[in-house]
XYZ file of C-alpha atoms in Angstrom:
627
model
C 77.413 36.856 17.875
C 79.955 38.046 14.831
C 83.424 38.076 16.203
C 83.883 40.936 13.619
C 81.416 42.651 14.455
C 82.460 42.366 18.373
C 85.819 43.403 17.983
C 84.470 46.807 15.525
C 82.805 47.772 18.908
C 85.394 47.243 21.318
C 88.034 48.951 19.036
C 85.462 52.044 19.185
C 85.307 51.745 22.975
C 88.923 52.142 23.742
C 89.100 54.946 21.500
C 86.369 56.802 23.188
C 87.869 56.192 26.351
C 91.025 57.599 25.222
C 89.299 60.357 23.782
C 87.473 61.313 26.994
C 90.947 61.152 28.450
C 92.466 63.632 26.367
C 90.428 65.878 26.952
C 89.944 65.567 30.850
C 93.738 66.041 30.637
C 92.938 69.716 28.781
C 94.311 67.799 25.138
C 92.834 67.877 21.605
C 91.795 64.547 20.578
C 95.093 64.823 17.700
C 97.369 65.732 20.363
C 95.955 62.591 22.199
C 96.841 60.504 19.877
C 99.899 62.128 18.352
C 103.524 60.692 19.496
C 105.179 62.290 22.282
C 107.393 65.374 22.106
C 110.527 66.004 24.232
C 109.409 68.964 25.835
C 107.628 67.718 29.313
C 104.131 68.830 30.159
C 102.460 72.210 32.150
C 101.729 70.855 35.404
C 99.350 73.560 37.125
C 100.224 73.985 40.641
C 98.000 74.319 43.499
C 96.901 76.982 45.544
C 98.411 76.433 48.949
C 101.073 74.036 49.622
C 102.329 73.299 53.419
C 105.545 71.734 52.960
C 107.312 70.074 55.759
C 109.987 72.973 55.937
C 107.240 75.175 56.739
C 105.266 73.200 59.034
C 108.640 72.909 61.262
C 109.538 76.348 60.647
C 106.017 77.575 62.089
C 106.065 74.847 64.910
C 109.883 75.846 65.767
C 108.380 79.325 66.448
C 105.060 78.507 68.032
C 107.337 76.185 70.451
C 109.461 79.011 70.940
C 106.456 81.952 71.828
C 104.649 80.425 74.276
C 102.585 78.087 72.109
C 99.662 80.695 70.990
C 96.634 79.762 70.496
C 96.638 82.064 67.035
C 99.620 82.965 65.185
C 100.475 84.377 61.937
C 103.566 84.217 60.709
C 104.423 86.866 58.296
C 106.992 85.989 55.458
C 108.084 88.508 52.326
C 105.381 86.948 49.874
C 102.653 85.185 51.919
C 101.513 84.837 55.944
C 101.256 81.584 57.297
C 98.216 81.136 59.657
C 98.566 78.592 62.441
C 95.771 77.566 64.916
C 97.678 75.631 67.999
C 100.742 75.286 66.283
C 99.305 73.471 63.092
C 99.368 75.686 59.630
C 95.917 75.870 58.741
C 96.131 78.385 56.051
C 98.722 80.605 53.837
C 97.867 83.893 52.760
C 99.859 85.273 49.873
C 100.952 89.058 49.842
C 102.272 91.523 47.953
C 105.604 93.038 48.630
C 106.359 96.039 50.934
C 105.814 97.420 54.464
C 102.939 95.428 56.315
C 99.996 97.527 57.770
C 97.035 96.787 59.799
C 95.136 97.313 56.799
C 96.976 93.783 55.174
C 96.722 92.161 57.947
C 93.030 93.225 57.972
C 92.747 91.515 54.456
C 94.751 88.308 55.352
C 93.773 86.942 59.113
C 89.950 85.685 59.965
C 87.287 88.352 61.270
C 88.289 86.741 65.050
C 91.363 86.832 65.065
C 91.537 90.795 63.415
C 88.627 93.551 64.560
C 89.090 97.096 63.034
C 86.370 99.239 64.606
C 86.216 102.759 64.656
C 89.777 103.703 64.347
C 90.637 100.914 67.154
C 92.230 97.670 65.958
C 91.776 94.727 67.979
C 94.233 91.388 67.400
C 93.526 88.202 68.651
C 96.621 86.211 67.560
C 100.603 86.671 67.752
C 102.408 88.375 65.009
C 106.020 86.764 64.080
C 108.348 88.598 61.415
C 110.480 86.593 59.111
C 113.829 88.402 57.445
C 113.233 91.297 55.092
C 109.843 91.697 56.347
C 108.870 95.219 57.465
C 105.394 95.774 60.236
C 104.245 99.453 60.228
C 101.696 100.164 63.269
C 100.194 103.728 63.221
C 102.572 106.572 61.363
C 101.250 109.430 59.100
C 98.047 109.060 57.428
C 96.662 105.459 59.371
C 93.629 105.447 60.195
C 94.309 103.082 63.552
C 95.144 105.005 66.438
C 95.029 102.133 69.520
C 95.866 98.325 68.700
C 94.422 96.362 71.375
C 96.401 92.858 72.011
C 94.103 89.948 73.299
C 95.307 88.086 76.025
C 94.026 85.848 78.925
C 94.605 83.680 82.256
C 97.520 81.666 80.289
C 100.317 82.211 77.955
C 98.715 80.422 74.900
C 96.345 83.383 74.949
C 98.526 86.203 74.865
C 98.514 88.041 71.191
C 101.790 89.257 71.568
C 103.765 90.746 68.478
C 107.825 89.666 67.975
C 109.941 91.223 65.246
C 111.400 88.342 64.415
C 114.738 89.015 62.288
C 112.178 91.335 60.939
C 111.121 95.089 61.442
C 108.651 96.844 63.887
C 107.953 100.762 63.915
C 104.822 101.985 66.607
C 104.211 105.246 65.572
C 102.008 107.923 67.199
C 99.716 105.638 68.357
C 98.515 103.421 71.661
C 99.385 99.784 72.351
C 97.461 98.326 75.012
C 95.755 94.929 76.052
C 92.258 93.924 76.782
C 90.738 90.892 77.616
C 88.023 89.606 75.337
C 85.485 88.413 78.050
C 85.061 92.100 79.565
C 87.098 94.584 76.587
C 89.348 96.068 79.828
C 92.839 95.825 80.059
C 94.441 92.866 81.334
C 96.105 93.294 85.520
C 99.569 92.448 85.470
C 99.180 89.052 87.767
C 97.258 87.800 84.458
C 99.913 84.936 82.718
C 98.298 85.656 79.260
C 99.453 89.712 79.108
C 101.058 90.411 75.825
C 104.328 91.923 75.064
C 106.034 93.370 72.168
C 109.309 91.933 71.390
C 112.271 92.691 69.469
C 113.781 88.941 68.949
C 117.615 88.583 68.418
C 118.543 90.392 64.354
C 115.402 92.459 64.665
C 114.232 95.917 65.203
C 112.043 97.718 66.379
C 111.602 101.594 66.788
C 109.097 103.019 69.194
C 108.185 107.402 68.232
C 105.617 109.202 70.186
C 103.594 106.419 71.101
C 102.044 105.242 74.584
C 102.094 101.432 75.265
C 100.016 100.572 78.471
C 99.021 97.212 80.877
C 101.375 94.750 78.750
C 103.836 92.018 80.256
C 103.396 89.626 82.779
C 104.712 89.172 85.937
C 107.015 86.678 87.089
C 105.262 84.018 89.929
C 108.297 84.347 92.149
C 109.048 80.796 92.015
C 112.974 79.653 92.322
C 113.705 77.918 89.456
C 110.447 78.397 87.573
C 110.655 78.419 83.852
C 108.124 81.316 83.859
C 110.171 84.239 84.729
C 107.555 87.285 83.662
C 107.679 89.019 80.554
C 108.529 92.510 80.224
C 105.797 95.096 78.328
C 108.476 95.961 75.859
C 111.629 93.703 75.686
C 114.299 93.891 73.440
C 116.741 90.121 73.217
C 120.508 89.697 72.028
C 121.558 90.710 69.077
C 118.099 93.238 68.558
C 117.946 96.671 68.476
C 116.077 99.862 67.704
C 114.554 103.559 69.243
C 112.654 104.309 71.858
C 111.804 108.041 71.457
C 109.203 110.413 72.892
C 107.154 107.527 73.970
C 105.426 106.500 77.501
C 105.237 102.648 78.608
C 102.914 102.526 81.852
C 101.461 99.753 83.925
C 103.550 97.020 82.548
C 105.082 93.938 84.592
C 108.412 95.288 84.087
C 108.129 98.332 81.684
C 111.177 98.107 79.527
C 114.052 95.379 79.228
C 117.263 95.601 77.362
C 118.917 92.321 77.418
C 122.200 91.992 75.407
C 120.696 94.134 72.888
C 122.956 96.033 70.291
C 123.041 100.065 70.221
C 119.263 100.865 70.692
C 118.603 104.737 71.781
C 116.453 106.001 74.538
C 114.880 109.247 74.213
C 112.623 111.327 76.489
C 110.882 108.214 77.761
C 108.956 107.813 80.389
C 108.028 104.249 82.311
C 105.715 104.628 85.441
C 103.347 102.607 87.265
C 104.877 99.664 86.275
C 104.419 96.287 88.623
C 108.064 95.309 89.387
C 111.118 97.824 87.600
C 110.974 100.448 85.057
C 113.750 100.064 83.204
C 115.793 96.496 83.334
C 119.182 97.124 81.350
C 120.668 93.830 81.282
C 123.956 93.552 79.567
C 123.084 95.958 76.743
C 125.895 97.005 74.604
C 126.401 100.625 72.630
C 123.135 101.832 74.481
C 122.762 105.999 74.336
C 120.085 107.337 76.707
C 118.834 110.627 77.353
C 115.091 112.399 79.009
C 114.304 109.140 80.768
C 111.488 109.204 83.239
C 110.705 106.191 85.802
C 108.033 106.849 88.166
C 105.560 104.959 90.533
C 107.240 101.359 89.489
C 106.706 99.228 92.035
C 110.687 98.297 92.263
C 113.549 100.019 91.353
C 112.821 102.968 88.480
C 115.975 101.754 86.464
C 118.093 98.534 87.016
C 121.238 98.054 85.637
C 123.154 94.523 85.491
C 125.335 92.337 83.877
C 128.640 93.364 82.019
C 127.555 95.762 79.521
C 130.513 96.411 77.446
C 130.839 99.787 79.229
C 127.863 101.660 78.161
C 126.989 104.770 80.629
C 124.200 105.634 82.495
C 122.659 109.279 81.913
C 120.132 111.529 81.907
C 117.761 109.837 84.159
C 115.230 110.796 86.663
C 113.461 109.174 89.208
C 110.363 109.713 91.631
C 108.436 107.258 94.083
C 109.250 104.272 93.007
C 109.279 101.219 95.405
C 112.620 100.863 95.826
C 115.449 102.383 94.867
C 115.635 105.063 91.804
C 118.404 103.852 89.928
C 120.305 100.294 91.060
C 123.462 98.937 89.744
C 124.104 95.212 90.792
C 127.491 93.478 89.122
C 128.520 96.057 87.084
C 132.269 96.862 86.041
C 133.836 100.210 84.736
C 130.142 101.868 84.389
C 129.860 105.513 84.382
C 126.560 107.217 85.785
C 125.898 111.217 85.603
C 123.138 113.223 85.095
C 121.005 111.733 87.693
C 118.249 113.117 89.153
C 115.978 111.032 91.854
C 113.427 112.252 94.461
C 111.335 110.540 97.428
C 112.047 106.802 95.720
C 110.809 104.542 99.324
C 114.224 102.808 98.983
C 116.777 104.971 98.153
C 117.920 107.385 94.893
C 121.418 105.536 93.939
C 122.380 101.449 95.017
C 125.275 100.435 93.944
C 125.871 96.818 94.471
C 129.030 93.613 93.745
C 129.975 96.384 91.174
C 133.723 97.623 90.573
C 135.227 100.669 88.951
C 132.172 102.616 88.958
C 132.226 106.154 88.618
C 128.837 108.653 89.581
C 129.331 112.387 88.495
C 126.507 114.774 88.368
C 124.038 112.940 90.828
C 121.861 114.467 93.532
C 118.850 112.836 95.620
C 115.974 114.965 97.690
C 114.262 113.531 100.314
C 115.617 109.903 99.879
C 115.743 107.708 102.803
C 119.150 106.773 101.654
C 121.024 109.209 99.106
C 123.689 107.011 97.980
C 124.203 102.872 99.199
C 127.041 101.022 98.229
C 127.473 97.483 99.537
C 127.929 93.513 98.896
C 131.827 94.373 98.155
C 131.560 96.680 95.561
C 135.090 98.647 95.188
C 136.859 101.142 93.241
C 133.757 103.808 93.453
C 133.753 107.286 93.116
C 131.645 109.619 94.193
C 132.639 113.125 92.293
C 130.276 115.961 92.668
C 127.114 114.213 94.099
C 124.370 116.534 96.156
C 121.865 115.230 98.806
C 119.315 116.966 100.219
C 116.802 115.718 103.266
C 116.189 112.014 103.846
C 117.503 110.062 106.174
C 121.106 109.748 105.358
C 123.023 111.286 102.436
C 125.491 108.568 102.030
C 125.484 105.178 103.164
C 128.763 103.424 102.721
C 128.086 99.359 104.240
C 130.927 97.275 105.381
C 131.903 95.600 102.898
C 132.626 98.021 100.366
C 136.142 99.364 99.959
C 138.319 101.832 97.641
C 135.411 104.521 97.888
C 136.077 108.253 97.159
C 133.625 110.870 97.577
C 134.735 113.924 96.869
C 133.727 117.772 95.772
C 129.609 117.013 97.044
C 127.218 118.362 99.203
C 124.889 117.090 101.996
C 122.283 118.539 103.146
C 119.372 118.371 106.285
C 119.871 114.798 106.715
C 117.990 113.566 109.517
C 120.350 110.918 110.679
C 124.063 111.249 109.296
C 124.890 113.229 106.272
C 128.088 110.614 105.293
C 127.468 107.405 107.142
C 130.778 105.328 106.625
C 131.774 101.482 107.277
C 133.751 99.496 104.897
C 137.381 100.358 104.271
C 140.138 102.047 102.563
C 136.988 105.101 102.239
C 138.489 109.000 101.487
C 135.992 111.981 101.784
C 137.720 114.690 100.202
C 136.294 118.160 99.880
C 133.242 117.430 101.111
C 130.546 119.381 102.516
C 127.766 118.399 104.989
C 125.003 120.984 106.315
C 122.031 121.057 108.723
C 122.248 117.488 109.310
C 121.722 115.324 112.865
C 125.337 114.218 112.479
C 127.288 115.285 109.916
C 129.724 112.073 109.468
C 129.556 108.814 111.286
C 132.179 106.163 111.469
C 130.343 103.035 111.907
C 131.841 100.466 114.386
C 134.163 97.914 111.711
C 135.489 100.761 109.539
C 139.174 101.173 109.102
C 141.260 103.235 106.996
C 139.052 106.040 106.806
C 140.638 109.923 105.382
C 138.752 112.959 105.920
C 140.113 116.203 103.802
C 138.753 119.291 103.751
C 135.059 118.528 105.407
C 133.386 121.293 105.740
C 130.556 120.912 108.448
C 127.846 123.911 108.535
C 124.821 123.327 111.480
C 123.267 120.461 112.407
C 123.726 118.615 115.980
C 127.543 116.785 115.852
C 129.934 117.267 113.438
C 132.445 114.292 112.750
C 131.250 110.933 115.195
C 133.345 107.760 115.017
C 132.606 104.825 116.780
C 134.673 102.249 118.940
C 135.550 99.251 116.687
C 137.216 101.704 114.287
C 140.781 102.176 112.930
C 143.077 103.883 111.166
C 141.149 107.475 111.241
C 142.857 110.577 109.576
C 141.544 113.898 109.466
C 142.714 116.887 107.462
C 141.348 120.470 107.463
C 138.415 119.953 109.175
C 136.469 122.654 109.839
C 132.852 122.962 111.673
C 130.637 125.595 112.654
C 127.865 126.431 114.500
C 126.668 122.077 115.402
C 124.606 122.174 118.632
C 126.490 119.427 120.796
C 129.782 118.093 119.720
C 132.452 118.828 116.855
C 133.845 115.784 116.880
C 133.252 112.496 119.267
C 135.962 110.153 118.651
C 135.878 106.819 120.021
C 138.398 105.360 117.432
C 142.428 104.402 119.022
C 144.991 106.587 117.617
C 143.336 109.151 115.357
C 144.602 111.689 114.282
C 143.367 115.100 113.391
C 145.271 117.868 112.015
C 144.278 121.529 110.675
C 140.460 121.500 112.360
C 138.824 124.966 113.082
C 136.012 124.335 115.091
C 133.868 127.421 116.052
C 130.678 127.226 118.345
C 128.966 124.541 119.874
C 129.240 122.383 123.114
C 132.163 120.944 123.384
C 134.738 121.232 119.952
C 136.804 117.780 120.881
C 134.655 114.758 123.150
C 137.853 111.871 122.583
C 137.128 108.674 124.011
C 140.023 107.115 123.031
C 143.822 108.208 122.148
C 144.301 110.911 119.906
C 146.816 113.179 118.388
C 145.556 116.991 117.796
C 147.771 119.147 115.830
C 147.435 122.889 114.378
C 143.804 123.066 115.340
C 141.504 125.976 116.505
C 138.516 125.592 119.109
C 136.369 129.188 118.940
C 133.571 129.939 121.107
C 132.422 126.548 122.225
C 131.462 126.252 126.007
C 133.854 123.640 126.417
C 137.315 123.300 124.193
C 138.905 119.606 124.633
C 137.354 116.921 126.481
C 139.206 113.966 127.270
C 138.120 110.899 128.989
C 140.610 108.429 127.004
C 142.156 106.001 129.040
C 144.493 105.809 126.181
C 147.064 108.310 125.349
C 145.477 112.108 123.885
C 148.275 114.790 122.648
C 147.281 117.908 121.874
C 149.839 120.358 120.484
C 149.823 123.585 118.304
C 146.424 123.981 119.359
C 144.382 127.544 120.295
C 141.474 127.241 122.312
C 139.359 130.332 122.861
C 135.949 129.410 124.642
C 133.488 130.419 127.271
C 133.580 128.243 130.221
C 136.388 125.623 130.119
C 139.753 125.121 127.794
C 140.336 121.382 128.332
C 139.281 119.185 130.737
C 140.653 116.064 131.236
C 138.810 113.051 133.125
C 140.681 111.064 136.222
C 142.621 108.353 134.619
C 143.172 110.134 131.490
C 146.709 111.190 130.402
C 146.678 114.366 128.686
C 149.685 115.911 126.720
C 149.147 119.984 125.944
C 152.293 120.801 123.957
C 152.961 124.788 122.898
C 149.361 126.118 122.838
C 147.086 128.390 123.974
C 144.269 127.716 126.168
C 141.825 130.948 127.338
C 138.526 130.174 129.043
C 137.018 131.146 132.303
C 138.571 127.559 133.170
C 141.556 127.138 130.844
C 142.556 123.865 132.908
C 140.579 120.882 134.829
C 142.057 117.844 135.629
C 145.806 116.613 135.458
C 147.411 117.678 132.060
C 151.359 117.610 131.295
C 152.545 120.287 129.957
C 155.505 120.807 127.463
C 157.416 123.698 125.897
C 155.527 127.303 125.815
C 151.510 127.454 126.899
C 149.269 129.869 127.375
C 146.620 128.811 129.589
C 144.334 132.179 130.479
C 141.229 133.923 130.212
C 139.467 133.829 127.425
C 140.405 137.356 125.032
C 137.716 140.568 125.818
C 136.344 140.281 122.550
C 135.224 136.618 123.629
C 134.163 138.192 127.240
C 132.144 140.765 125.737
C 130.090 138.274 123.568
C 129.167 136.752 126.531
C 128.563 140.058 128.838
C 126.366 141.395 126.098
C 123.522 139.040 126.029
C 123.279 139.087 130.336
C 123.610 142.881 130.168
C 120.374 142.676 127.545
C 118.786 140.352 129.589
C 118.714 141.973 132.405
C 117.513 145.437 131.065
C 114.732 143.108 129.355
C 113.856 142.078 133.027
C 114.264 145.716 134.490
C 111.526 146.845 131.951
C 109.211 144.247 132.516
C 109.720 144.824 136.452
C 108.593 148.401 135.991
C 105.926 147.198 133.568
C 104.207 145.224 136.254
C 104.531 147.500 138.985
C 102.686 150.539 136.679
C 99.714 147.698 136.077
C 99.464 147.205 139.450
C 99.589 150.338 140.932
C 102.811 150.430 142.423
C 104.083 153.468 144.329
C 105.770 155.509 141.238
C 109.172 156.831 142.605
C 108.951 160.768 143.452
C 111.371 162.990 141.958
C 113.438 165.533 144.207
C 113.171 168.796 143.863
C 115.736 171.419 141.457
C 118.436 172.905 143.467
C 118.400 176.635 143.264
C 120.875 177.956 141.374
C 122.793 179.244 144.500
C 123.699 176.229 145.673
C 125.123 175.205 142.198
């Protein structure tokens, strides 16, 4: 072989090779073969690139969400799409508010349905910062998203704002499970929610969100605690405004969120509370409905910075309408809550609180304070029906009702324990008992009670202390005005007209500058303990005072008229009156036997016409000269 001839072809190899080269590397041949420049090359980047930061990121939320079994995370230029917490694709986008309509371009055909105005999402939906989701508003053509969901977590399709932005407008939010298309029951673990997530917002206008949030499995110490339909986390915030959230786990939660506004909304029918406000800060609140939950309608908790309660109303919910539990300095008015199975208004290990503006109809109890709450007051309040009006337990103390109403109680309008409790200017009507003093109570001040029908008036029990009564004044009770079993009280100023007996004391008592009118029986005493009575005027029908054997009675300047003014041993001291009862008094009594019996003549005569009774035969005119 010729060596020269060898190397001619091998020289014409190479450069063929590098020519091929070139020009796989987009080069001309020249260019190829020309030296170097300074200026580096054009390296064309590729499509999609999944860098570790984002891998984390997305895993860091998955983690964080419940692990979904779909997710797309939505960033300001492109949507990551992760299938079990592994980024399978990225989506770019362009910039701007995010609508069903992008989504609709960017996730798979199953994990996004759009169907005859009803969009259907199979995945969860996580905002990133500066990223802005619009659901519904003017001119979409959605009106119901339906979230997927399923027997676990991983298949809920929930949608979290991130640090981003969420606005539901004018349309429905619902769930539905894939295997029959009806909406998930709230026992189901795989329920969506919608979330504002700490930095977010999200703003809710005339929109209706329905069978979202799980419940919790009741399980001390579980991890899985429930989910709220809609739930708002520290630091988020937003609107809820002319909106409806029914047949959630819990409806609504507010938990250390930041200044979000509640307006004319309405939670009902939801599986454990309506409303949960858990240590919300700057809240404002007004028109808020909670109806047919399946706990309390609204449930306050946790220190909140001092926002106040308002403008709520409540109706047949499982427990109680509104409850407070550990709150400090809270003010509540404009409260409104009917036949809740529980109660309207709990108040519970709270302090400081202050209700104005609150009333209750047909609530088994009105108002409950207890588990040493303190430093409540009760200004204004009205209950009407129920059981009892007010319940005040044992260990509550530094309460103050004062200027409200109670009304056809069945029970006890006020029913008091605790201490350190002052009724002041209140008014009870038409109720079994008016006020009880529960056995345990001490330092208890009535002033100004005003009692109007109703069996008793003012009952205290033994076990009591330290009773005071001012300006009491009852009218018209069937049985007693007041039944005192408590040592040592004292009651001062009480006008007590009607009944059956206007003072039953069971223990020592001192009675100043009080009236008994018209009862059937003035003072009973039956004390083996000390009773002094002075300043007093007793005007009733059958008997002034009667004291038992063994019970020391003290009548000091005071006027006692009855057809009895006296039975039983009572000392007397300085100037008393002891009589029968005025003629005004007499004739109130003569005139209903004096009716009666012309009510029983007539009838006589009646009967004896029917039966043909000998009529009685007149005598004859005198003539006139023997007038």
């Amino acid at each position: 072989m010729n060596t020269g001839t060898t190397s001619t072809r091998w020289v014409g190899r190479i450069l063929a090779a590098g020519m091929t080269t070139a020009i796989g590397l987009g080069l001309t041949a020249g260019t190829a073969m020309a030296v170097p420049v300074a200026r580096p090359v054009a390296v064309v980047q590729p499509t999609q690139v999944i860098t570790p930061d984002t891998a984390a990121s997305v895993r860091r939320a998955w983690e964080s969400r419940g692990r979904p079994h779909h997710m797309a995370v939505v960033r300001d230029y492109r949507i990551d799409l992760a299938t079990d917490g592994r980024v399978t694709r990225q989506v770019g986008r362009a910039s701007g508010t995010v609508t069903i309509a992008d989504l609709d371009r960017a996730l798979p055909s199953d994990w996004l349905k759009v169907t005859d105005g009803t969009a259907t999402l199979d995945a969860t939906l996580v905002l990133t910062p500066r990223v802005a989701l619009q659901l519904g508003g003017s001119g979409s053509p959605v009106h119901t998203v339906a979230l997927a969901g399923g027997a676990t977590q991983a298949d809920a399709a929930s949608i979290h704002t991130g640090s981003g932005r969420l606005a539901i407008n004018g349309i429905t939010v619902t769930s539905v499970d894939p295997a029959t298309g009806q909406p998930l029951p709230p026992e189901a673990k795989g329920r969506p929610t919608i979330v504002a997530s700490g930095g977010g917002r999200l703003d809710i206008t005339d929109a209706t969100i329905n069978d979202l949030g799980a419940v919790s499995d009741g399980t001390p110490g579980a991890d899985d605690d429930g989910n709220a339909a809609v739930e708002f986390h520290k630091g988020s915030t937003g609107s809820l405004v002319r909106s409806t959230v029914a047949r959630g786990s819990t409806g609504v939660q507010l938990s250390h969120s930041e200044g979000v506004q509640i307006d004319q909304l309405t939670v009902s029918d939801s599986a454990e509370d309506g409303l949960v406000l858990a240590g919300d800060e700057g809240t404002t609140m007004s028109g808020i409905r909670a109806t047919g939950n399946g706990e309390n309608g609204v449930l306050v908790s946790g220190a909140s910075g001092g926002r106040p309660i308002n403008g709520i109303s409540t109706n047949a919910n499982g427990a109680f309408g509104v409850a407070v539990v550990g709150e400090n300095g809270t003010q509540i008015s404009a409260v409104d809550t009917t036949a809740d199975q529980a109660g309207g208004l709990r108040i519970s290990r709270s302090t400081g609180i202050t209700v104005t503006g609150y009333t209750a109809t047909d609530q088994r109890l009105g108002v409950f304070t207890h588990v040493h709450s303190s430093g409540i007051v009760l200004d204004g309040i009205q209950t009407t029906g129920g059981t009892r009006g007010l319940v005040v337990e044992k260990s509550t103390s530094g309460l103050q009702a004062r200027n409200s109403t109670f009304s056809g109680a069945r029970v006890a309008g006020v029913a008091v324990n605790g201490n350190d409790i002052t009724l002041d200017d209140v008014h009870v009507y038409d109720s079994r008992s008016a006020v009880r003093v529960d056995r345990g109570a001490h330092d208890i001040r009535l002033t100004g009670l005003t009692v109007e029908g109703g069996r008793d008036g003012l009952v205290t029990a033994a076990g009591t202390s330290g009773l005071v009564v001012t300006d009491l004044a009852v009218n018209g009770v069937e049985s007693d005005g007041v039944r005192s079993f408590t040592p040592d009280a004292r009651i001062t100023g009480a006008q007590i007209t009607g009944g059956g007996t206007g003072l039953d004391l069971a223990a020592g008592a001192t009675v100043t500058n009080s009236t008994i009118t018209a009862a059937r029986e003035g003072i009973r005493s039956r004390s083996p303990e000390q009773v002094y009575a002075s300043g007093i005027t007793v005007d009733t029908t059958e008997l002034g005072v009667n004291s038992a054997q063994g019970s020391p009675f003290t009548l000091v300047d005071s006027n006692v008229h009855a057809l009895e003014s006296v039975r039983g041993v009572v000392t007397q001291q300085g100037a008393n009156d002891l009589s029968l009862p005025p003629l005004n008094l007499l004739g109130a009594v003569g005139v209903p036997l004096i009716l009666l019996a012309v009510v029983l003549e007539e009838l006589h005569t009646f009967r004896q016409r029917r039966l043909g009774g000998a009529t009685r035969r007149r005598r004859p005119p005198l003539p006139m000269e023997a007038l």
